[in-house]
PDB file of C-alpha atoms in Angstrom:
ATOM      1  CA  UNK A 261      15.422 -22.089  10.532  1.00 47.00           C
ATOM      2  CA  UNK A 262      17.891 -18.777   9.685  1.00 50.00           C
ATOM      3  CA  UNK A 263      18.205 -16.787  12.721  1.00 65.00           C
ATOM      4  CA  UNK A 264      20.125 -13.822  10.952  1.00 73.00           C
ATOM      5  CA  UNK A 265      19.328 -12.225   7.356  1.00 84.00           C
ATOM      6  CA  UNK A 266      22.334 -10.092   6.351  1.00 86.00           C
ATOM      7  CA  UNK A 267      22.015  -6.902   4.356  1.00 88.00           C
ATOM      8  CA  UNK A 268      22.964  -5.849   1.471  1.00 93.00           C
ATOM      9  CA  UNK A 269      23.320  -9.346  -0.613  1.00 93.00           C
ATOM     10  CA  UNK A 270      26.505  -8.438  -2.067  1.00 95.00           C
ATOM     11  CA  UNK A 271      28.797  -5.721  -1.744  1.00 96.00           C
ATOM     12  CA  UNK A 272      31.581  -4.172  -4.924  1.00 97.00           C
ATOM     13  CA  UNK A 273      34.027  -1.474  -3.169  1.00 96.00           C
ATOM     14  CA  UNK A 274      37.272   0.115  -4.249  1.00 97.00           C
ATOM     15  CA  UNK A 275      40.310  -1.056  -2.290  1.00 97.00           C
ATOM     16  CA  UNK A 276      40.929   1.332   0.319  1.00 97.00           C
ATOM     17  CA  UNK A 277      37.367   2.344   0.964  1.00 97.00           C
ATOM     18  CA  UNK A 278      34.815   1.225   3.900  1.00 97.00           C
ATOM     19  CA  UNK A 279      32.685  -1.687   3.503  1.00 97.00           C
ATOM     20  CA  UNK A 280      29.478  -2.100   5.941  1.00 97.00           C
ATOM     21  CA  UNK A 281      27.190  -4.942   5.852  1.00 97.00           C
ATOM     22  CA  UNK A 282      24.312  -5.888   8.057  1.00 96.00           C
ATOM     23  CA  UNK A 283      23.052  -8.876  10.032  1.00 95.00           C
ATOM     24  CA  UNK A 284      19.336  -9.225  11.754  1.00 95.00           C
ATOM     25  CA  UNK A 285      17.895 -11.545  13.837  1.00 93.00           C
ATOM     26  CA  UNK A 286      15.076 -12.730  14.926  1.00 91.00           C
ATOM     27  CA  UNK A 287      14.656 -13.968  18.600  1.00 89.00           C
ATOM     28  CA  UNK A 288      17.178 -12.779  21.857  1.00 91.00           C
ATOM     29  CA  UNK A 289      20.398 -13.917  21.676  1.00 91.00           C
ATOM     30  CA  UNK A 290      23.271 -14.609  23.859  1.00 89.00           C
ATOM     31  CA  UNK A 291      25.980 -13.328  21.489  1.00 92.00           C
ATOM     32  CA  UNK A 292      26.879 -12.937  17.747  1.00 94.00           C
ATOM     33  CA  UNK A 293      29.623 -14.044  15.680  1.00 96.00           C
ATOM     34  CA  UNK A 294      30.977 -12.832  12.370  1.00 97.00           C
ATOM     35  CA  UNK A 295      32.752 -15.516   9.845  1.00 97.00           C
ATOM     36  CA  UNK A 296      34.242 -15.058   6.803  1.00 97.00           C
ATOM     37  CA  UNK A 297      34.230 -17.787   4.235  1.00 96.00           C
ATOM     38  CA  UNK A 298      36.532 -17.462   0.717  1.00 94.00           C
ATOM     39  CA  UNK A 299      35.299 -18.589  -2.450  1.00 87.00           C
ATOM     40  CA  UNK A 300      33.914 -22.237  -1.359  1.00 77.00           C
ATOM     41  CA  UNK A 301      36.190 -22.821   1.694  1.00 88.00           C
ATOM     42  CA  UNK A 302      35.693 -23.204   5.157  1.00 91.00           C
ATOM     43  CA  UNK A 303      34.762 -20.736   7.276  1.00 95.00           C
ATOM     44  CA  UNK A 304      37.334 -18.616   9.697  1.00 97.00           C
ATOM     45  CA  UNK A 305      35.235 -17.060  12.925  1.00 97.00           C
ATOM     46  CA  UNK A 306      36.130 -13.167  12.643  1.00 97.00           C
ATOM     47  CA  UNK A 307      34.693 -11.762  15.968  1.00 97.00           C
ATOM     48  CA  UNK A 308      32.311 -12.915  18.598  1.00 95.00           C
ATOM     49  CA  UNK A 309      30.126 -10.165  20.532  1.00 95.00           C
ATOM     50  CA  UNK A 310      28.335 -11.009  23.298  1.00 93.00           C
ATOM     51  CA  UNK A 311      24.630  -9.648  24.148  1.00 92.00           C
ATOM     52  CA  UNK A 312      25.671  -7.308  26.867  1.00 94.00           C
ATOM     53  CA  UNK A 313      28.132  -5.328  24.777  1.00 96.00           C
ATOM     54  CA  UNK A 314      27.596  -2.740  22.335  1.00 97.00           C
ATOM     55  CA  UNK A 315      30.822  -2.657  19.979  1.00 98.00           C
ATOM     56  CA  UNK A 316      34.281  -4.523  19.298  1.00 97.00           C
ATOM     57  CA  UNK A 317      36.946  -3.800  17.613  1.00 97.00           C
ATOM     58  CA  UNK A 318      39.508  -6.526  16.126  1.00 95.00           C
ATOM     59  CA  UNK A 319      42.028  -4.982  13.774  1.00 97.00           C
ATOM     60  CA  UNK A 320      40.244  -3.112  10.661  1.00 97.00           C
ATOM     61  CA  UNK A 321      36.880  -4.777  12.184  1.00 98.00           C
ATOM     62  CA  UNK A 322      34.321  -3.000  13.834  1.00 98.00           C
ATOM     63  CA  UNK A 323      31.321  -4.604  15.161  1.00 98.00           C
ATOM     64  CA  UNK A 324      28.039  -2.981  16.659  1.00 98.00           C
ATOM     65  CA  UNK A 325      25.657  -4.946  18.002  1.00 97.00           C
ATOM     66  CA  UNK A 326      22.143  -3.376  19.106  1.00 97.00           C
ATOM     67  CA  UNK A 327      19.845  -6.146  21.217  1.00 95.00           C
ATOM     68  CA  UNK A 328      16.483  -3.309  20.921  1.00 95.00           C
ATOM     69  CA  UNK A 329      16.511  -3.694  17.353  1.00 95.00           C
ATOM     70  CA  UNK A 330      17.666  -7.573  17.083  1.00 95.00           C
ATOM     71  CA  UNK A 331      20.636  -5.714  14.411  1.00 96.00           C
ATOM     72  CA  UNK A 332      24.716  -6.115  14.010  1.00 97.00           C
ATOM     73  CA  UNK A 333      26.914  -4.419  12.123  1.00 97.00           C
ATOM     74  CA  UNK A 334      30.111  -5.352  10.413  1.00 98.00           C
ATOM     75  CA  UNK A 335      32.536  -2.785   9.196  1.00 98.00           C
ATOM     76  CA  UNK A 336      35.889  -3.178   7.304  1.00 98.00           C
ATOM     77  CA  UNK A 337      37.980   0.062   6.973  1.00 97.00           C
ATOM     78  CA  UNK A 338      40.737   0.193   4.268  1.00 97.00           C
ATOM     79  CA  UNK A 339      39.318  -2.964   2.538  1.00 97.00           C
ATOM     80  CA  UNK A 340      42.421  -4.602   0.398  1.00 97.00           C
ATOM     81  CA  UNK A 341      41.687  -6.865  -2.126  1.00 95.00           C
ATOM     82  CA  UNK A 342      42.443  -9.848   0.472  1.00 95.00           C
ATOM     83  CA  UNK A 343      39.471  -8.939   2.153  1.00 97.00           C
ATOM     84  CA  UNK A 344      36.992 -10.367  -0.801  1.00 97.00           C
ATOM     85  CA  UNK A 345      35.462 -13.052   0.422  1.00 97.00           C
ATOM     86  CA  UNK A 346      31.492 -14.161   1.892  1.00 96.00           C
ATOM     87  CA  UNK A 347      30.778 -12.907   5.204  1.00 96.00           C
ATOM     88  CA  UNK A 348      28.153 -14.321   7.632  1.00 95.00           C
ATOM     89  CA  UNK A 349      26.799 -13.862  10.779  1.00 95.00           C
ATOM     90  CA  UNK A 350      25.810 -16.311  13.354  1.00 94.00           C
ATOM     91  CA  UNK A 351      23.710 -16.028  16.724  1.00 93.00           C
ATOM     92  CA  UNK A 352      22.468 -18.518  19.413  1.00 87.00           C
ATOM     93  CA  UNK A 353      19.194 -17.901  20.782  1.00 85.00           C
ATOM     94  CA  UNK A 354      18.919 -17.736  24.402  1.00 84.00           C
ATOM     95  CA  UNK A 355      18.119 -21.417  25.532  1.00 81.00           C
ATOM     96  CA  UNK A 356      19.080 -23.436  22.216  1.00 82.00           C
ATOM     97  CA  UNK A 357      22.309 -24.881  21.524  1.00 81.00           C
ATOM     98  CA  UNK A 358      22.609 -24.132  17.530  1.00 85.00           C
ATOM     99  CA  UNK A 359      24.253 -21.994  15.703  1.00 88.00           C
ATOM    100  CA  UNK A 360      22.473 -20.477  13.210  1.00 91.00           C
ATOM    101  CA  UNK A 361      23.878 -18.417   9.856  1.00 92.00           C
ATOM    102  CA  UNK A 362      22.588 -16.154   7.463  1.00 88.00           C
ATOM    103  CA  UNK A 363      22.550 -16.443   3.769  1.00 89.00           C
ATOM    104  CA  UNK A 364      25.969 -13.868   3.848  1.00 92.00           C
ATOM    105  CA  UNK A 365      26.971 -10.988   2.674  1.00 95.00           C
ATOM    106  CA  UNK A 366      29.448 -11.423  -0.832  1.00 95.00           C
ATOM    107  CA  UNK A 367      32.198  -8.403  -0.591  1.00 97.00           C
ATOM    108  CA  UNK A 368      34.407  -8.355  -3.686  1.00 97.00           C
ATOM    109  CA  UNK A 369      37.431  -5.532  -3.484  1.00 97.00           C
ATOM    110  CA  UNK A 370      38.220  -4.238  -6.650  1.00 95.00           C
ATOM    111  CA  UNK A 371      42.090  -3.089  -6.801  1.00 91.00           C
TER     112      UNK A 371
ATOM    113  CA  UNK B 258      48.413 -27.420  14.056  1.00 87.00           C
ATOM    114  CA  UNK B 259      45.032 -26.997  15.580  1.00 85.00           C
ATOM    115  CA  UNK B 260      42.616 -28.278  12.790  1.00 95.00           C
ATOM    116  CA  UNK B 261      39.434 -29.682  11.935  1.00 97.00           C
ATOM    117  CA  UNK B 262      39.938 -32.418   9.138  1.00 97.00           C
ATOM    118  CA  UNK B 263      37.125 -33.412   7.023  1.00 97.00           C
ATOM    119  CA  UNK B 264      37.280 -36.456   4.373  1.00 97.00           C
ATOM    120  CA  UNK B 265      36.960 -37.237   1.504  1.00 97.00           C
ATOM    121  CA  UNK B 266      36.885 -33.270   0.287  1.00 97.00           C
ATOM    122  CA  UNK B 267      35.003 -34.444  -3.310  1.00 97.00           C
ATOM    123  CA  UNK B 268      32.880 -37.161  -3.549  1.00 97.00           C
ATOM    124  CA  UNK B 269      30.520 -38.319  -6.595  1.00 97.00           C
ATOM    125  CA  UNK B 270      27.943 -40.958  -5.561  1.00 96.00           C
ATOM    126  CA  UNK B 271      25.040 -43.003  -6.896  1.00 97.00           C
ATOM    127  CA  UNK B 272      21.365 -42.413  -5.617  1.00 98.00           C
ATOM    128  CA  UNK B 273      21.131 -45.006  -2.531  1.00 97.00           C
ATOM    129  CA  UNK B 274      24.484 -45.663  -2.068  1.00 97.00           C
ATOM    130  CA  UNK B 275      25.524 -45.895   1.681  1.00 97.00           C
ATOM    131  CA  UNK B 276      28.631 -43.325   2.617  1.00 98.00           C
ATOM    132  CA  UNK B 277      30.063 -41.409   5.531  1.00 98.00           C
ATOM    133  CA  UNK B 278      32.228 -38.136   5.569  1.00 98.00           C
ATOM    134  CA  UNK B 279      34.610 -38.218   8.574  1.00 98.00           C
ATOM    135  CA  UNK B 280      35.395 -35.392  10.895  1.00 98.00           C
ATOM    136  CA  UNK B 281      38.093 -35.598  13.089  1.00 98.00           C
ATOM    137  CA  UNK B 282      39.370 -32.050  15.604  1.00 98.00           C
ATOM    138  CA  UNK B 283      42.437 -32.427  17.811  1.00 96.00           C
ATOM    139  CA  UNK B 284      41.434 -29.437  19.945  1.00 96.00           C
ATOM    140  CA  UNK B 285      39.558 -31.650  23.082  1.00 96.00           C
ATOM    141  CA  UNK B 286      36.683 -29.751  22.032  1.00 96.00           C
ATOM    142  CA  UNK B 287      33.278 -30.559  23.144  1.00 96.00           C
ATOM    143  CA  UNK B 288      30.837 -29.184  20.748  1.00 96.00           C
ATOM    144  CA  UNK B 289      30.488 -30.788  17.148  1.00 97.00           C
ATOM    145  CA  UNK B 290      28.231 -30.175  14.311  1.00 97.00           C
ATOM    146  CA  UNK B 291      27.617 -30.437  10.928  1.00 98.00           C
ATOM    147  CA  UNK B 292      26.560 -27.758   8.665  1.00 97.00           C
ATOM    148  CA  UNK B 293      25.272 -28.177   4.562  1.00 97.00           C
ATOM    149  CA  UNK B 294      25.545 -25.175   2.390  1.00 96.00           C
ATOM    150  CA  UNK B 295      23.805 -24.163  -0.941  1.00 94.00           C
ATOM    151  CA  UNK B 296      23.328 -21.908  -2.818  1.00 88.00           C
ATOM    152  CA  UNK B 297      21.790 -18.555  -0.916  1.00 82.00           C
ATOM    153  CA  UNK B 298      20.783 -20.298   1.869  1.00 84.00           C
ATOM    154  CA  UNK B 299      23.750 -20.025   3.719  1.00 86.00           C
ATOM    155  CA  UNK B 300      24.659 -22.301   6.311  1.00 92.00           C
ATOM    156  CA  UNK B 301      22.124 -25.047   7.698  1.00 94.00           C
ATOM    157  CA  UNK B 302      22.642 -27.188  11.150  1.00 95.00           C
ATOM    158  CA  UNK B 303      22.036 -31.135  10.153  1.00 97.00           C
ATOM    159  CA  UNK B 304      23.208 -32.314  13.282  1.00 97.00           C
ATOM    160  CA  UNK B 305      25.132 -30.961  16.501  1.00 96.00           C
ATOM    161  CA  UNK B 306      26.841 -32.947  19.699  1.00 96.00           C
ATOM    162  CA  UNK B 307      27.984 -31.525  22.463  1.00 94.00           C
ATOM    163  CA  UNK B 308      29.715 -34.515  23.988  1.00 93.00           C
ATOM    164  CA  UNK B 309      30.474 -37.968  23.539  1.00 94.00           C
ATOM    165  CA  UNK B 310      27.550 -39.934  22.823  1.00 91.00           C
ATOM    166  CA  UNK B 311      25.249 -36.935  22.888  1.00 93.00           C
ATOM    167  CA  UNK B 312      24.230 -35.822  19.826  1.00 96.00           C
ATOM    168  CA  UNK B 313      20.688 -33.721  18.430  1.00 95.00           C
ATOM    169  CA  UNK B 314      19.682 -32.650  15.512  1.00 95.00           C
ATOM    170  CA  UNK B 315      19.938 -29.473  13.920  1.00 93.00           C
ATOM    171  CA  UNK B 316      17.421 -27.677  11.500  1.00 91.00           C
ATOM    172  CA  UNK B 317      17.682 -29.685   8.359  1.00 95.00           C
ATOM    173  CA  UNK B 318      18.344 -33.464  10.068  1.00 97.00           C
ATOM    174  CA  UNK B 319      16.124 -35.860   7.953  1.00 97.00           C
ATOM    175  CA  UNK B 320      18.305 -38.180   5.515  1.00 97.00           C
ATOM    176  CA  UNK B 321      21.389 -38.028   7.418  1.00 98.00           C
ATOM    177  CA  UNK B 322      22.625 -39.822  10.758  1.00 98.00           C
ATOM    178  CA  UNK B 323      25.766 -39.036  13.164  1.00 98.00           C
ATOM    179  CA  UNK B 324      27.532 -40.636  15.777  1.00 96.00           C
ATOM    180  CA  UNK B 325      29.996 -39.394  18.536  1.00 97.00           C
ATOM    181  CA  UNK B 326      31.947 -42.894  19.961  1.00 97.00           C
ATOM    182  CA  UNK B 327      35.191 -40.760  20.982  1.00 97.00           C
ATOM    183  CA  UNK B 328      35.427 -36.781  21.334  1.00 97.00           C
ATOM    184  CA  UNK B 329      37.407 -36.226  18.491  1.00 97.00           C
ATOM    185  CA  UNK B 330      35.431 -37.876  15.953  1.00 98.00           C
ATOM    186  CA  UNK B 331      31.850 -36.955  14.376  1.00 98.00           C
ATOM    187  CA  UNK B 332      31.214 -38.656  11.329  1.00 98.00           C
ATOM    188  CA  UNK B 333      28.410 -37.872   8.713  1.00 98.00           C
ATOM    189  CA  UNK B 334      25.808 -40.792   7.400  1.00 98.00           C
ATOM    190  CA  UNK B 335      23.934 -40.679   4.791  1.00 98.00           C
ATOM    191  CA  UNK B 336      22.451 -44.348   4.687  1.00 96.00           C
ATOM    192  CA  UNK B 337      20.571 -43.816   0.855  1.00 97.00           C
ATOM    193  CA  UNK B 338      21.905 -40.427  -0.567  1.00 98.00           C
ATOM    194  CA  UNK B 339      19.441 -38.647  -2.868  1.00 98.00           C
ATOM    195  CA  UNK B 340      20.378 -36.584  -5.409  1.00 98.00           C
ATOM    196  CA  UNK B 341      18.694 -33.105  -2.893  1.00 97.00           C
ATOM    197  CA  UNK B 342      21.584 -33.969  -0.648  1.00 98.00           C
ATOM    198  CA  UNK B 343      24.180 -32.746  -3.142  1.00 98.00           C
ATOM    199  CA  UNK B 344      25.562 -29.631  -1.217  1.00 97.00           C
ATOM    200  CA  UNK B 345      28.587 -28.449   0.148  1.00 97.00           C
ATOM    201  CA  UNK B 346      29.141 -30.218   3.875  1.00 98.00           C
ATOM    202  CA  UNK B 347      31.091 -28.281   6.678  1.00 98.00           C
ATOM    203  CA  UNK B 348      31.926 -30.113  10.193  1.00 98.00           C
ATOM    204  CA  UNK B 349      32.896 -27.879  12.764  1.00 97.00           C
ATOM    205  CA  UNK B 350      33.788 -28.263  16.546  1.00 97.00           C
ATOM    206  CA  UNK B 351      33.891 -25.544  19.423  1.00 96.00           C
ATOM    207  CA  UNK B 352      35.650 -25.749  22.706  1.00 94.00           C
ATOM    208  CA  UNK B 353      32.340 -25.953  25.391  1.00 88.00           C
ATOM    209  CA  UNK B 354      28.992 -24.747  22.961  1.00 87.00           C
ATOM    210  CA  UNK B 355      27.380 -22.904  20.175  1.00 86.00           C
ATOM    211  CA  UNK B 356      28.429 -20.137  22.182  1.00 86.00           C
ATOM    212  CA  UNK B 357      31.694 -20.237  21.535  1.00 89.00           C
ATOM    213  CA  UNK B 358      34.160 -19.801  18.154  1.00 93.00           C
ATOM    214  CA  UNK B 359      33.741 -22.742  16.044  1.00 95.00           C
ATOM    215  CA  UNK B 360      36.572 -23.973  13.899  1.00 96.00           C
ATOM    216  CA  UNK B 361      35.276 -25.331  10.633  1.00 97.00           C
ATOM    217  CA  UNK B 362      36.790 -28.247   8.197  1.00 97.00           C
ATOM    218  CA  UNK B 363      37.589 -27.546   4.340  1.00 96.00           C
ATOM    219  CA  UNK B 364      34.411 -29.235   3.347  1.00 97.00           C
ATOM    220  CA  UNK B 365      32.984 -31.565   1.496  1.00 98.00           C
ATOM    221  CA  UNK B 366      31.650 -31.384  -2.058  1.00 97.00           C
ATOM    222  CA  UNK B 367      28.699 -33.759  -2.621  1.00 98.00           C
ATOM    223  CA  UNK B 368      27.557 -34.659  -6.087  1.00 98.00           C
ATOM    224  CA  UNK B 369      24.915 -37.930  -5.828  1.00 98.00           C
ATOM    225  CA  UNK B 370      23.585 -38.469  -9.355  1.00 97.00           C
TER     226      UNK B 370
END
């Protein structure tokens, strides 16, 4: 079953602007991971937050997670073109050993 | 180079024709699993291991088979491929869990006609 549901579906931004995207979940987790996937390739982890922290920051990424509203947050400042590409989260509910993805997020960058 | 190789990366097959997709990761990582994507569904478990000769399944299990005989190996089975089981196929390994950043293959495009 999908643990995470991100939000919006798809995503068009100029280059150089902010891109957001969501990610829900459904049951407690022990952390959260962000992937990125380009057009049909594999995917490339981005940032793993665990459940007892509230925000990370790796490079232009930003990541907020809040566990009292089962909710994550990706952010991307000064998207470049580069950054088009499918992005997904992925949690592990407490006591299970799979990793479970949402249906993504598609970003495309327009230059 | 620390990689996660996945063969063959196309593959056309007939209804009930026997194949495997290989999976090999030279990281000494513990945690294996294989992953089918379509279509805005995202990414679906079919089977996970998280050592040699322990292996569970994952949410969408029936119709394929896996076995893990050496730690750096985790080959896909499909033992009668139906034509619902052409997707794209991901392996992916992790150093100790789920819990931890997976490294996934290239993939594997599935056609079975």
């Amino acid at each position: 079953s999908q643990q995470g549901e991100e939000d919006p579906q798809a995503l068009s931004i100029q280059e150089g602007e902010n891109a957001t995207m969501n990610c829900s979940y459904k049951t407690s987790i022990n952390n959260l991971q962000w992937y990125r996937q380009n057009s049909g390739r594999g995917l490339v982890h981005l940032i793993l937050i665990r459940s007892n922290e509230r925000e990370k920051h790796s490079g232009r990424l930003r990541v907020t997670l809040d566990t009292s509203k089962k909710s994550s947050s990706l952010l991307i400042t000064a998207s470049r073109a580069a950054d088009t590409a499918s992005y997904f989260c992925a949690t592990v509910a407490r006591d299970d050993y799979k990793l479970s993805f949402g249906a993504g997020t598609t970003v495309t960058v327009r230059a | 180079e620390a990689q996660v190789t996945q063969n063959p990366r196309y593959l056309i097959t007939v209804t009930g024709k026997k194949l495997t997709v290989t999976c090999s990761q030279n990281m000494n990582h513990e945690y294996m699993s294989w992953y089918r994507q379509d279509p805005g569904l995202g990414l679906r478990q079919i089977y996970y291991s998280m050592n040699v000769e322990v292996t569970d399944k994952g949410d969408v299990p029936e119709g394929y088979k896996v076995s893990r005989k050496e730690k750096r190996n985790f080959p896909l089975i499909l033992e009668s491929p139906s034509p619902n089981q052409t997707s794209l196929y991901f392996c992916a390994s992790s150093l100790y869990s789920a819990n931890t950043e997976a490294f996934f293959g290239q993939g594997t495009r599935l056609t079975v006609v």
